[in-house]
Coordinates of C-alpha atoms in Angstrom, one line a residue:
Q735 CA 103.6 97.9 122.0
T736 CA 102.0 95.3 120.4
T737 CA 100.6 95.5 116.4
V738 CA 98.0 93.1 116.0
Y739 CA 96.4 93.1 112.3
V740 CA 92.7 91.9 111.3
S741 CA 91.8 91.5 107.1
A742 CA 88.4 90.1 106.1
T743 CA 90.6 87.7 104.0
G744 CA 92.3 86.4 106.9
A745 CA 92.0 82.5 108.4
G746 CA 90.7 82.0 111.9
Q747 CA 93.9 80.0 113.0
N748 CA 96.2 82.7 112.3
D749 CA 97.6 84.8 115.4
G750 CA 97.5 88.4 114.1
T751 CA 101.3 89.0 114.5
S752 CA 101.6 90.4 110.7
A753 CA 99.6 91.3 107.5
E754 CA 100.4 87.2 106.9
N755 CA 99.2 85.8 109.8
A756 CA 96.1 88.5 110.3
Y757 CA 93.2 87.7 112.0
D758 CA 90.1 87.4 109.9
N759 CA 87.8 88.8 113.4
F760 CA 87.7 91.8 113.8
S761 CA 86.3 91.8 117.8
T762 CA 89.3 88.3 118.4
A763 CA 92.2 91.5 117.1
L764 CA 90.5 94.0 119.6
A765 CA 90.7 91.4 122.2
E766 CA 93.9 90.8 122.0
I767 CA 94.5 95.1 122.1
N768 CA 95.9 94.9 126.1
S769 CA 97.7 97.7 127.1
E770 CA 98.7 101.2 125.9
G771 CA 100.7 102.1 122.3
D772 CA 99.2 98.6 121.2
I773 CA 97.9 99.3 117.5
L774 CA 95.1 97.4 115.9
R775 CA 96.1 97.0 112.2
V776 CA 93.2 96.7 110.2
I777 CA 93.6 95.4 106.2
G778 CA 91.2 96.3 103.3
D779 CA 87.2 96.3 104.2
I780 CA 86.4 95.3 107.4
N781 CA 82.4 94.3 107.7
L782 CA 81.8 94.5 111.6
A783 CA 78.7 92.6 112.9
G784 CA 77.7 94.6 115.6
G785 CA 78.6 94.1 119.4
Q786 CA 82.2 95.8 119.3
N787 CA 83.1 97.9 122.2
I788 CA 86.4 99.6 121.7
S789 CA 85.5 102.1 124.4
S790 CA 85.7 98.7 127.0
K791 CA 89.5 99.8 127.3
T792 CA 90.5 101.9 129.7
F793 CA 94.0 102.9 127.9
A794 CA 94.7 104.8 125.0
F795 CA 95.4 102.6 121.9
T796 CA 95.2 103.4 118.4
I797 CA 93.4 102.1 115.5
E798 CA 95.3 102.0 111.9
G799 CA 93.8 101.2 108.6
D800 CA 94.4 101.6 104.8

């Protein structure tokens, strides 16, 4: 199980492995969800530009938020 973090205040060079190193892009973070049981942790408010397809995954995963 992997937890990937995303935040509007994240930096582009971050790796999404913690709140302090959160991705700044939802699509990038979603791409890191690779297996059943993974968690996508959204910190704060995220604006989605569109085009994110969460149904493209063929396994169960969780999106959590504040």
